[in-house]
Coordinates of C-alpha atoms and ligand atoms in Angstrom, one line a residue:
X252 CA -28.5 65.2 -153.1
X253 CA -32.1 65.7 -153.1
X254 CA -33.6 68.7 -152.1
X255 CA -36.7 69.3 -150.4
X256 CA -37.9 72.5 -149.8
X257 CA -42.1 72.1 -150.2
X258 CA -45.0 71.5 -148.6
X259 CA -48.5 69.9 -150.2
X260 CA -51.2 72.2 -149.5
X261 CA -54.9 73.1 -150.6
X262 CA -54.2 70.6 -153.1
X263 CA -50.5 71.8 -154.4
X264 CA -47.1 71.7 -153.4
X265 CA -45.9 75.1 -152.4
X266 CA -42.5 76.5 -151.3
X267 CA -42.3 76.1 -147.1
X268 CA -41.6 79.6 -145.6
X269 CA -39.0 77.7 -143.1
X270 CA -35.3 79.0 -143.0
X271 CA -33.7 75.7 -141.3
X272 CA -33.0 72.8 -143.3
X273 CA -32.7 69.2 -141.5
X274 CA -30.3 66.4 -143.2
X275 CA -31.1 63.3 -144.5
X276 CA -28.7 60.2 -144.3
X277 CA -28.9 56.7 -145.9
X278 CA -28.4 54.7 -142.8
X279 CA -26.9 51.9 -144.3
X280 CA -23.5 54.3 -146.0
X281 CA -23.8 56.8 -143.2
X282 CA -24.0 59.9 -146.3
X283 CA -26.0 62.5 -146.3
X284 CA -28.5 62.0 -149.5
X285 CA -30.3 65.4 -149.1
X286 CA -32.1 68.2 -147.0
X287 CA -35.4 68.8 -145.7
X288 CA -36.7 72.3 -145.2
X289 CA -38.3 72.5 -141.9
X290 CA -41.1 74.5 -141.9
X291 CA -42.8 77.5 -139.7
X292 CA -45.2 77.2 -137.5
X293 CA -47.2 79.7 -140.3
X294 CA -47.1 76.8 -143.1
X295 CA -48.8 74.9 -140.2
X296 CA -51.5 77.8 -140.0
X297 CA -51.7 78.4 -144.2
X298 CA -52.5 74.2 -144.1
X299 CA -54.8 74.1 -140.8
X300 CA -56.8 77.2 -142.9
X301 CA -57.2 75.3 -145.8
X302 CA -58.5 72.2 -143.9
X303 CA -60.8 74.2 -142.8
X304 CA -61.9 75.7 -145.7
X305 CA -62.5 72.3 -146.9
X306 CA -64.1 70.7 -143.9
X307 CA -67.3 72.0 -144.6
X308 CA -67.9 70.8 -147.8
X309 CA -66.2 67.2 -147.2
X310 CA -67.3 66.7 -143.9
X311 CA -71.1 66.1 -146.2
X312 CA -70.0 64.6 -148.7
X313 CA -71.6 60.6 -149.1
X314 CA -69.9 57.8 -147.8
X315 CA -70.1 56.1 -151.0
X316 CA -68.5 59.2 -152.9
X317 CA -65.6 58.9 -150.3
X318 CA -65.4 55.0 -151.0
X319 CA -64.7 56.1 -154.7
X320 CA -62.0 58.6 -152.9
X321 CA -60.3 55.8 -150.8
X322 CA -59.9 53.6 -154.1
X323 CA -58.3 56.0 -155.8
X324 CA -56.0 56.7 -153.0
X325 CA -55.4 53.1 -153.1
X326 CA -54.7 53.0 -156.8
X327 CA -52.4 55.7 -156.8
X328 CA -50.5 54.4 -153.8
X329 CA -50.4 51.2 -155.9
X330 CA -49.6 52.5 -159.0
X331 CA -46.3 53.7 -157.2
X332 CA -45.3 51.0 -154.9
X333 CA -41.8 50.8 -156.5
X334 CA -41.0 54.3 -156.1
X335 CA -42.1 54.1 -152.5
X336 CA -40.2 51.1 -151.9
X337 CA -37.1 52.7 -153.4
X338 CA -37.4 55.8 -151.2
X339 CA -37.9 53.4 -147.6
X340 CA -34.7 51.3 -149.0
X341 CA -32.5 54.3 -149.1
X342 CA -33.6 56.2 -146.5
X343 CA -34.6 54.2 -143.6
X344 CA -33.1 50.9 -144.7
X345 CA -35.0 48.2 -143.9
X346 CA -34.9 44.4 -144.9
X347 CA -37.0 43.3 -147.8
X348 CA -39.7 41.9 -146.0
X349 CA -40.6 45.3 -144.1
X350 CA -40.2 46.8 -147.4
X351 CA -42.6 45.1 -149.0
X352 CA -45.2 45.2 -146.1
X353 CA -45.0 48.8 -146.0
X354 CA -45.3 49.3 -149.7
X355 CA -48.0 47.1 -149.7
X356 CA -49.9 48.4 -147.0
X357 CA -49.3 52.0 -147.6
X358 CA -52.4 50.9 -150.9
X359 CA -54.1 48.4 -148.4
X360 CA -55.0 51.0 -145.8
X361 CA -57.1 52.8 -148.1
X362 CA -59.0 49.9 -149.3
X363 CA -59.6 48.4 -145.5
X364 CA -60.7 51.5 -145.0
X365 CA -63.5 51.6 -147.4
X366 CA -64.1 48.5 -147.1
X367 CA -64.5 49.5 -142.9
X368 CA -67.0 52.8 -143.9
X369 CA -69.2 50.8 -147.2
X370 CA -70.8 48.8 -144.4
X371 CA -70.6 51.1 -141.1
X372 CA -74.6 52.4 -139.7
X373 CA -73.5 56.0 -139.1
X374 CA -77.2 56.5 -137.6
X375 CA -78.6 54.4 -135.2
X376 CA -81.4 54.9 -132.8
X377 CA -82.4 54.8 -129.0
X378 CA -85.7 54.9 -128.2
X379 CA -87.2 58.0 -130.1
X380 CA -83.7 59.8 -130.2
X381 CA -81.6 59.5 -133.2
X382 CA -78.0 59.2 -133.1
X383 CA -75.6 59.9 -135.9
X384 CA -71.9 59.9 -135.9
X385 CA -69.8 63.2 -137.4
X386 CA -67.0 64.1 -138.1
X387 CA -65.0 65.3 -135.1
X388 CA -63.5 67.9 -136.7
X389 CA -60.2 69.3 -138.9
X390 CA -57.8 66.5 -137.7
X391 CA -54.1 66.3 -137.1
X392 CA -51.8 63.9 -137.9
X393 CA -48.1 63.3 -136.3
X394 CA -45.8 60.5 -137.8
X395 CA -43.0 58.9 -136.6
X396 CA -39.4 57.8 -139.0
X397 CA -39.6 53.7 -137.8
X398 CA -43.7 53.7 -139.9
X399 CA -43.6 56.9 -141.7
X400 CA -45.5 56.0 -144.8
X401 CA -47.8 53.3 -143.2
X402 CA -48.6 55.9 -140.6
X403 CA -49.4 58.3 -142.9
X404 CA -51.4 56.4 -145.3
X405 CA -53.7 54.3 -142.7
X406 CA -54.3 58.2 -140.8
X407 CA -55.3 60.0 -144.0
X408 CA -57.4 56.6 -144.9
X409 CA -59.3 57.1 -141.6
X410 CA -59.5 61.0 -142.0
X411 CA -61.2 60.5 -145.1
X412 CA -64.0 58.0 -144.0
X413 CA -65.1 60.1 -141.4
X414 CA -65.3 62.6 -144.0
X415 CA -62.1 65.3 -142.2
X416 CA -59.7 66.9 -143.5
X417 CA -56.7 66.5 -142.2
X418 CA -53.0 68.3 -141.8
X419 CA -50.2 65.7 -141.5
X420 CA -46.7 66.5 -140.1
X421 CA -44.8 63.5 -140.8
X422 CA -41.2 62.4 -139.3
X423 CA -38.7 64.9 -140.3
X424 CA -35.9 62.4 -140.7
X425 CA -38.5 60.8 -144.0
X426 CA -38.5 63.4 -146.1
X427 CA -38.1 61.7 -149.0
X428 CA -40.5 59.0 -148.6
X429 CA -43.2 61.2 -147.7
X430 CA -42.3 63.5 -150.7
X431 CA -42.6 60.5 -153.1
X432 CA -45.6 59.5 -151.1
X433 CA -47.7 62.9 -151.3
X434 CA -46.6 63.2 -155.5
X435 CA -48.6 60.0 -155.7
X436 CA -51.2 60.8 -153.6
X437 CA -51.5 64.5 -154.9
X438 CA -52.7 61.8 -158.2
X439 CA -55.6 60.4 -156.8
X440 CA -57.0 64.0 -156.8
X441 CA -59.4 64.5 -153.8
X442 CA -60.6 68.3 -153.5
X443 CA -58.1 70.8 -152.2
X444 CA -57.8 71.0 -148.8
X445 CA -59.0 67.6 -147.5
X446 CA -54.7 66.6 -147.2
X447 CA -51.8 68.4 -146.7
X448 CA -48.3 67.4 -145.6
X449 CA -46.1 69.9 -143.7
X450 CA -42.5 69.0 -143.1
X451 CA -41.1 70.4 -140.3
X452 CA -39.3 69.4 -136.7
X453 CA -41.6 68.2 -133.7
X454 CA -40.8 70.8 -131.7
X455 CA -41.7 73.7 -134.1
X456 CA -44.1 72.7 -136.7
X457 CA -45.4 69.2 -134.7
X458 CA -46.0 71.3 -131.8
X459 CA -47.8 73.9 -133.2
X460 CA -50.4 71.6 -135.0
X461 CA -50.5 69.4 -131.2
X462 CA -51.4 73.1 -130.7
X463 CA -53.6 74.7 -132.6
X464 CA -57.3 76.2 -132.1
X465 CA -58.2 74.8 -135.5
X466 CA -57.4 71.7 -135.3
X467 CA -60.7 69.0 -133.2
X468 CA -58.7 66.0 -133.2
X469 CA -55.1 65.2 -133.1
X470 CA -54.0 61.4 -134.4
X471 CA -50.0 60.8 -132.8
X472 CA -47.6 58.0 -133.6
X473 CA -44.5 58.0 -131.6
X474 CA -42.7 57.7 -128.5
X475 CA -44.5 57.9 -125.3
X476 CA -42.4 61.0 -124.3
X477 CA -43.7 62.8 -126.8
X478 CA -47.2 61.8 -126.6
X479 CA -47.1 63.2 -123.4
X480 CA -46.4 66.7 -124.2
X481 CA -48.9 66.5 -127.4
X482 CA -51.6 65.3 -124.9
X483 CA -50.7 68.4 -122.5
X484 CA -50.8 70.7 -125.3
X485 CA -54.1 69.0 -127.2
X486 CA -55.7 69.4 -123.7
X487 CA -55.6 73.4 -124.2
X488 CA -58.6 73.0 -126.4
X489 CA -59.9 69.7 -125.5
X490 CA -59.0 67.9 -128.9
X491 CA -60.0 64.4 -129.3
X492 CA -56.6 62.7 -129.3
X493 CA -55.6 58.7 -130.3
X494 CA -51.8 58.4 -129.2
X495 CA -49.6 55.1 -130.0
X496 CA -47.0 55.1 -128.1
X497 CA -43.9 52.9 -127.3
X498 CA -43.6 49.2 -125.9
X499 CA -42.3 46.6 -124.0
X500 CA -43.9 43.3 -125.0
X501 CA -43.6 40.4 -123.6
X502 CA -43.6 37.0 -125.4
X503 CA -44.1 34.1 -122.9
X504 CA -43.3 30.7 -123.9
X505 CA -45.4 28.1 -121.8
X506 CA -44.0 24.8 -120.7
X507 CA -45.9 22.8 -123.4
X508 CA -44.6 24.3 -126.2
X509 CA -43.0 22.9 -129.5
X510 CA -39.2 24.6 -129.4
X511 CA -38.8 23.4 -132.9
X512 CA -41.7 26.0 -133.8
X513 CA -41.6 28.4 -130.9
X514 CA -38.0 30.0 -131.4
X515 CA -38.1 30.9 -135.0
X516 CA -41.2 32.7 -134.0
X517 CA -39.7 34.4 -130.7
X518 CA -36.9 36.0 -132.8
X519 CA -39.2 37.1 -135.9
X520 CA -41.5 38.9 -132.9
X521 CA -38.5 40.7 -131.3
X522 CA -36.5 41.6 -134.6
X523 CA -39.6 43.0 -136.3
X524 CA -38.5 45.8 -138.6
X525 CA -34.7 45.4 -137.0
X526 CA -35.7 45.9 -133.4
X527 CA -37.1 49.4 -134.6
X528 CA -40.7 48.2 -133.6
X529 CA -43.7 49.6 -130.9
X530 CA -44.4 45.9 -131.5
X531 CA -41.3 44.2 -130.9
X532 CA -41.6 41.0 -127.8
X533 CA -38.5 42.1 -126.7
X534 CA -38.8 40.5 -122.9
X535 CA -38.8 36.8 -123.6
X536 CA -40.3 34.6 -120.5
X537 CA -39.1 31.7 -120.2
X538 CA -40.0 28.6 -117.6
X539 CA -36.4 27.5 -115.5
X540 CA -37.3 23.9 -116.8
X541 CA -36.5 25.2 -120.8
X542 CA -34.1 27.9 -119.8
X543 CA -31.0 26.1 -121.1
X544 CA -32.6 24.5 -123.8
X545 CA -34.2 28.0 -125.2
X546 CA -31.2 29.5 -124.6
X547 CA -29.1 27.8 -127.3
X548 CA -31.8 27.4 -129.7
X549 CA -32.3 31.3 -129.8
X550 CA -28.3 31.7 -130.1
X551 CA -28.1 29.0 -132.8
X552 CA -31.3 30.8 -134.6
X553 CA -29.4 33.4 -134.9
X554 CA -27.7 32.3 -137.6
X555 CA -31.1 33.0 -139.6
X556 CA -31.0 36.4 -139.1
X557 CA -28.2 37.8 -141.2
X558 CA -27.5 41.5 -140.9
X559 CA -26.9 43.6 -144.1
X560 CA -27.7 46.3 -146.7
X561 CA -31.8 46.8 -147.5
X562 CA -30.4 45.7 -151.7
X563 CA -28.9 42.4 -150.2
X564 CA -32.0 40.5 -150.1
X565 CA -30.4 37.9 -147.7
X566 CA -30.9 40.8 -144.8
X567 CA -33.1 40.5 -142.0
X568 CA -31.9 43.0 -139.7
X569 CA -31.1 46.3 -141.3
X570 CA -28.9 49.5 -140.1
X571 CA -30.6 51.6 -136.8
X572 CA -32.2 54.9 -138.8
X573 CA -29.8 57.1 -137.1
X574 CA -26.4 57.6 -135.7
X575 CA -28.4 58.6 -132.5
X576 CA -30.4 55.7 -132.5
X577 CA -27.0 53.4 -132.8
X578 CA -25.8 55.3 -130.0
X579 CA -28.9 54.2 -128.2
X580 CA -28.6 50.8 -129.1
X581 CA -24.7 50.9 -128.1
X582 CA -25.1 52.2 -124.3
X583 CA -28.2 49.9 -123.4
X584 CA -26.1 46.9 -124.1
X585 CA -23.2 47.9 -122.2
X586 CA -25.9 49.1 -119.7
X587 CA -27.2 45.5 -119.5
X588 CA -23.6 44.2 -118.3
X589 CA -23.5 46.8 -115.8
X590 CA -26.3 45.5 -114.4
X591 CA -25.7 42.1 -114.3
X592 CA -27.8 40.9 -117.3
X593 CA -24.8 38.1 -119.6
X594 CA -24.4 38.7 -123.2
X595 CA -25.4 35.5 -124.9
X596 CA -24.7 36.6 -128.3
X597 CA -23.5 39.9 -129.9
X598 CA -22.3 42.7 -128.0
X599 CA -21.6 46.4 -128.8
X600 CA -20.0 47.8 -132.0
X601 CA -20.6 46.5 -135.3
X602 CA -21.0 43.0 -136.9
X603 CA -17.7 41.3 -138.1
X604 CA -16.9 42.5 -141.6
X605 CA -19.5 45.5 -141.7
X606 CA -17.2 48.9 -141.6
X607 CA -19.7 51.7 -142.4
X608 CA -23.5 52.2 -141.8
X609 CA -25.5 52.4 -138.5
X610 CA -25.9 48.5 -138.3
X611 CA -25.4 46.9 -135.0
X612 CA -24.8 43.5 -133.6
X613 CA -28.2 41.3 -132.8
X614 CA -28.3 40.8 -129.0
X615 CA -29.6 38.5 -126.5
X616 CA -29.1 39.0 -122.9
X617 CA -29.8 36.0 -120.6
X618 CA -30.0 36.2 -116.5
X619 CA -32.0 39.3 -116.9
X620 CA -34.2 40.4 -114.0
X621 CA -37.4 42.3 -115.2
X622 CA -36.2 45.5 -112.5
X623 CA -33.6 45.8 -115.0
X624 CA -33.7 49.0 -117.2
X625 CA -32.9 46.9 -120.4
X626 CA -36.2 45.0 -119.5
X627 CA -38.1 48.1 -118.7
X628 CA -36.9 50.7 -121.2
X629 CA -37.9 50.6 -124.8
X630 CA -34.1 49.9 -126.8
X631 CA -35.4 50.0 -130.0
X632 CA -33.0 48.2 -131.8
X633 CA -32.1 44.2 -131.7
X634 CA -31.2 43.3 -128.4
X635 CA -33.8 41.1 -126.8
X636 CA -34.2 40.0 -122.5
X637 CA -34.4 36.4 -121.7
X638 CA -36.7 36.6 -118.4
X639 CA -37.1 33.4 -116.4
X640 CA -40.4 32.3 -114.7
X641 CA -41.2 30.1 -112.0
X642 CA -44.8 28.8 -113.1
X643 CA -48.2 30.5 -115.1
X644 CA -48.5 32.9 -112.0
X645 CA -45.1 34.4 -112.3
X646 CA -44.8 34.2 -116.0
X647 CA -48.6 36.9 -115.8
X648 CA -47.1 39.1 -112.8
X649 CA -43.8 39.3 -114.8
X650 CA -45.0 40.1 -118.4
X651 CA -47.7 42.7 -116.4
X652 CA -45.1 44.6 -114.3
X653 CA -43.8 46.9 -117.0
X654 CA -45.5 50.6 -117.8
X655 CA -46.6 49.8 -121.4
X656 CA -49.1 47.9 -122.4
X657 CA -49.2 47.1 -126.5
X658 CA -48.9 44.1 -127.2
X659 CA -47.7 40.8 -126.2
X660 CA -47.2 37.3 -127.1
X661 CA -48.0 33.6 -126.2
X662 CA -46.7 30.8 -127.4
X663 CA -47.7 26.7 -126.5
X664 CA -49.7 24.1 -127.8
X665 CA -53.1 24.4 -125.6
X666 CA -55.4 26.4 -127.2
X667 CA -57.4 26.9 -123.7
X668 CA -54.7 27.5 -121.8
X669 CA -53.0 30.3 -124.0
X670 CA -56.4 32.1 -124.3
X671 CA -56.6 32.1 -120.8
X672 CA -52.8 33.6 -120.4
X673 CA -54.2 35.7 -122.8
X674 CA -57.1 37.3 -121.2
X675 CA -54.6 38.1 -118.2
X676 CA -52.3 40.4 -120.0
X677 CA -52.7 44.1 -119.8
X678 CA -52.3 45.1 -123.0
X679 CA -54.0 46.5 -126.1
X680 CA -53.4 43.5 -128.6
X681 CA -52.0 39.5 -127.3
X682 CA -51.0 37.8 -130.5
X683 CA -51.4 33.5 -129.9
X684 CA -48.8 31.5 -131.7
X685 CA -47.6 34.1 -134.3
X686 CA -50.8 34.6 -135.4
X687 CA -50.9 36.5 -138.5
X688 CA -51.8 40.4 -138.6
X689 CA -55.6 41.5 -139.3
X690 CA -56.0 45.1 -140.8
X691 CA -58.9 45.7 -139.4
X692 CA -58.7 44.2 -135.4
X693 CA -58.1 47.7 -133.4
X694 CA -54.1 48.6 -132.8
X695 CA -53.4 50.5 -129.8
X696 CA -52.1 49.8 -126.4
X697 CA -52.9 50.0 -122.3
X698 CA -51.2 52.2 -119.5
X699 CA -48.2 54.0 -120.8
X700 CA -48.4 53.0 -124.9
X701 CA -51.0 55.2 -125.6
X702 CA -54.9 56.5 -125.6
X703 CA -57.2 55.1 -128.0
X704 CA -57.3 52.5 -130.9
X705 CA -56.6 52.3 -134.5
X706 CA -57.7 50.7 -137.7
X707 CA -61.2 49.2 -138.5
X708 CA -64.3 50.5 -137.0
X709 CA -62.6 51.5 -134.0
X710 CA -60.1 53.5 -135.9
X711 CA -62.7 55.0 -137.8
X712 CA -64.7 55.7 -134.2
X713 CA -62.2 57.3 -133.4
X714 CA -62.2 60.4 -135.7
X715 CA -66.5 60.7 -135.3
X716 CA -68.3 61.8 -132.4
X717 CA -71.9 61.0 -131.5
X718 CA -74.6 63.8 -132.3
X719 CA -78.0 63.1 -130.3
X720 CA -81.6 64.1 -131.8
X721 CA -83.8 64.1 -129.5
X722 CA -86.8 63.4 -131.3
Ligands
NAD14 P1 -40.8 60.7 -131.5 O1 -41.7 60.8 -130.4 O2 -39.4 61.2 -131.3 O3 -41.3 61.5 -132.8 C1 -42.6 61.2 -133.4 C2 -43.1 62.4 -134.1 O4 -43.4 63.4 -133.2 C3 -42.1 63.0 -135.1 O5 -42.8 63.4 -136.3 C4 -41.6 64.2 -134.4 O6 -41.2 65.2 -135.2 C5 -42.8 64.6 -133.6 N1 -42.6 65.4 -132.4 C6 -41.4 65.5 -131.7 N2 -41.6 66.4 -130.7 C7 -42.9 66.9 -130.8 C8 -43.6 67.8 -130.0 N3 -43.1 68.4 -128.9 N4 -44.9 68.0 -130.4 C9 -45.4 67.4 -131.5 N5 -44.8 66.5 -132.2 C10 -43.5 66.3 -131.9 O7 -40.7 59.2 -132.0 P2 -39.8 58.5 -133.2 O8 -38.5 58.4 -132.6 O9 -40.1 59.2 -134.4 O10 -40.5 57.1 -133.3 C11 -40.2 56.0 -132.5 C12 -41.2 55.9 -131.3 O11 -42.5 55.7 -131.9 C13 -41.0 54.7 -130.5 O12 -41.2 55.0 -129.1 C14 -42.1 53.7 -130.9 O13 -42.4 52.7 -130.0 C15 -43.2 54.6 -131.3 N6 -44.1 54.0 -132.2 C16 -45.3 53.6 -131.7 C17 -46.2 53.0 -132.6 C18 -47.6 52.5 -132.1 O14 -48.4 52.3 -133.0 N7 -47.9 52.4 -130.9 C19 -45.9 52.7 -133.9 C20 -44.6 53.2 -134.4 C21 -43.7 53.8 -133.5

């Protein structure tokens, strides 16, 4: 059992003045592998003080001495990948693949980062006025269990090119990756103050940062519920907020396009990170004319996505994170029969010959109607909506008609034609024919997904704020 019961702040780890402790399971054996103590809303003020304490300083500091600061986040980040990998195996159990992204790009956020500030113009000028870009202030950072160490490594990566400090509260239910995360950090050895890491619950310690006088700018991963009530609090003192929030993508297939290429695609886009994904195309729009024919392709695919343990390196689709989260899972698909949506394959309960852990059978629902809550709802888990369309028209109104907006998919052989569908979908990011991901393209989504953008220049954009001379 492991046993967390610290906080890193002003540059050390120090005991959190919380009396609660929160479990921590290994989702794929259902145990309990440790605690986390959840901390006081006064560790979020001791680490909010010494952010500000070392705002002033940092927030001068040269963008090339911070470039030097990002690589060695990088390097120690690197330097540890196994450990981190180790720590997102047992704890949040995801396949190989997502493993290995995250591990990877928990180092790579720091160097896209630098690479993002060594050539950004923070001074610019119009007419005789000159315009430089600042920091926006002691920043906060909010985390959620489904990106936890991504999250937290491309937030700090930002904070520290604008030159903030920042407090991060990461996902309670990843204690132990962040704590093997913020020991190799704590190695790269920026100057006290500029990160800390408070554990805590969202409703005590998350709150309380969303919250706080101190704090200019607050940086929020997570569902749209709870962005909501971090944008109502942030708007108490008129912080700067970038909120990414949930989805509901849609991945239309046009009538031209190759099946023998299309479906392994549509099921890699909807069982991203085992369902558990902002990301996920989990409405799949179909034209009447292929219906059938995608239909038992995506059943037969299937078959390439075995579910399992994070060791068993055959796995593609890993346990749900929580015994709540299976829950979830559980009463959207017998919610889907109720409303007249047919199970295809899977089902509720477990896959055949899988007894323990929080794993759940990979579902496709066909004869859905996009009124449907399974089609409207974030699931968050495997199960996926076969949508029919009539023609281009329906196939826009359809994928539009939803309140998120993050991103969506299409998938054909025209290139005209799919940037055209493209250019008609309201959402923060379209991805063409499985294209692969860019670091540094902004991340963020329309309407209900969320307020602002992440990553690149806009990410880094996002934490400065323009400061006029008029000359
Ligand atoms: P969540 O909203 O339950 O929790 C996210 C974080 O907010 C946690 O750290 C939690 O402790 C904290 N929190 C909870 N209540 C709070 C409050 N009142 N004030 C401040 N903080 C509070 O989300 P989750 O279940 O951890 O994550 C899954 C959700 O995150 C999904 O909806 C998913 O779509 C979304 N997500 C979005 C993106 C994106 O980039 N758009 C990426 C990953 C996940």
């Amino acid at each position: 059992m492991r046993e967390i019961t610290e906080n890193y702040i002003d540059g050390q780890f120090c005991p959190s003045t919380g009396t609660e402790n929160a479990p921590l399971f290994n989702p794929a054996t259902e145990e309990q592998i440790g605690n986390v103590r959840l901390s006081a809303g006064r560790d979020v003020d001791t680490a909010v003080a010494a952010a500000k304490r070392a705002f002033p300083a940092f927030s001068n500091t040269s963008p090339g001495d911070r470039v030097l600061m990002l690589r060695r986040l990088a390097a120690a980040a690197a330097d540890n990948a196994d450990a981190i990998r180790k720590a997102i195996q047992e704890e949040y159990g995801a396949p190989a693949p997502f493993v290995d992204f995250t591990a990877n790009h928990a180092g790579n956020a720091f160097l896209d980062m630098a690479a993002v500030l060594e050539t950004y113009a923070r001074t610019r000028n119009i007419g005789t006025t000159e315009v430089e870009m600042r920091p926006v202030g002691v920043a906060g950072a909010i985390t959620p269990w489904n990106a936890n160490v991504g999250f937290i490594c491309s937030k700090l990566a930002v904070a520290v090119a604008a030159g903030t400090s920042i407090v991060i509260k990461p996902s309670e239910m990843s204690a132990m990756q962040t704590q093997v995360l913020a020991e190799a950090l704590h190695g790269a050895g920026l100057p006290s103050g500029v990160f800390n890491i408070v554990n805590g619950s969202g409703a005590d310690a998350g709150s309380a940062l969303a919250a706080h006088p101190d704090i200019g700018k607050i940086s929020f991963t997570g569902s749209t519920t709870t962005g909501q009530a971090v944008y109502r609090a942030a708007a108490a003192t008129m912080k700067r907020v970038t909120l990414e929030l949930g989805g509901k993508g849609a991945q239309i297939v046009l009538d031209d396009a190759d099946l023998d290429v299309v479906v392994p695609n549509l099921l890699a886009n909807g069982f991203i990170n085992s369902g558990q994904a902002c990301i996920a195309g989990t409405r799949i729009l179909v034209p009447f004319r292929l219906l059938a024919e995608v239909e038992a392709r995506l059943a037969a695919g299937l078959a390439e996505w075995p579910v399992g343990p994070a060791f068993d390196t055959a796995s593609r689709i890993g346990p749900m994170v929580s015994r709540k989260q299976w829950d979830q899972v559980q009463s959207y698909i017998a919610l889907g029969r109720i409303e007249g949506a047919r199970v295809l394959v899977g089902g509720e309960g477990r896959p055949d010959g899988i007894e323990r852990g929080w794993f759940v059978r990979p579902t496709l629902f066909t004869d859905v109607s996009n009124s449907m809550r399974i089609a409207r709802e974030e699931i968050f888990g495997p199960v996926l909506s076969i949508i029919p369309y009539r023609d281009e028209e329906d196939a826009i109104r359809i994928a539009n008609d939803t309140d998120y907006g993050l991103q969506n998919y299409v998938l054909g052989t025209n290139s005209d034609r799919l940037r055209r569908v493209a250019r008609r979908l309201e959402s923060g990011r379209v991805v063409i024919n499985g294209a692969a991901h860019n670091p540094l393209a902004p991340f963020g989504g329309t309407k209900q997904s969320g307020v602002g953008r992440e990553y690149g220049v806009f990410g880094l954009e996002a934490f400065l704020e323009p400061r006029a001379l008029l000359i």
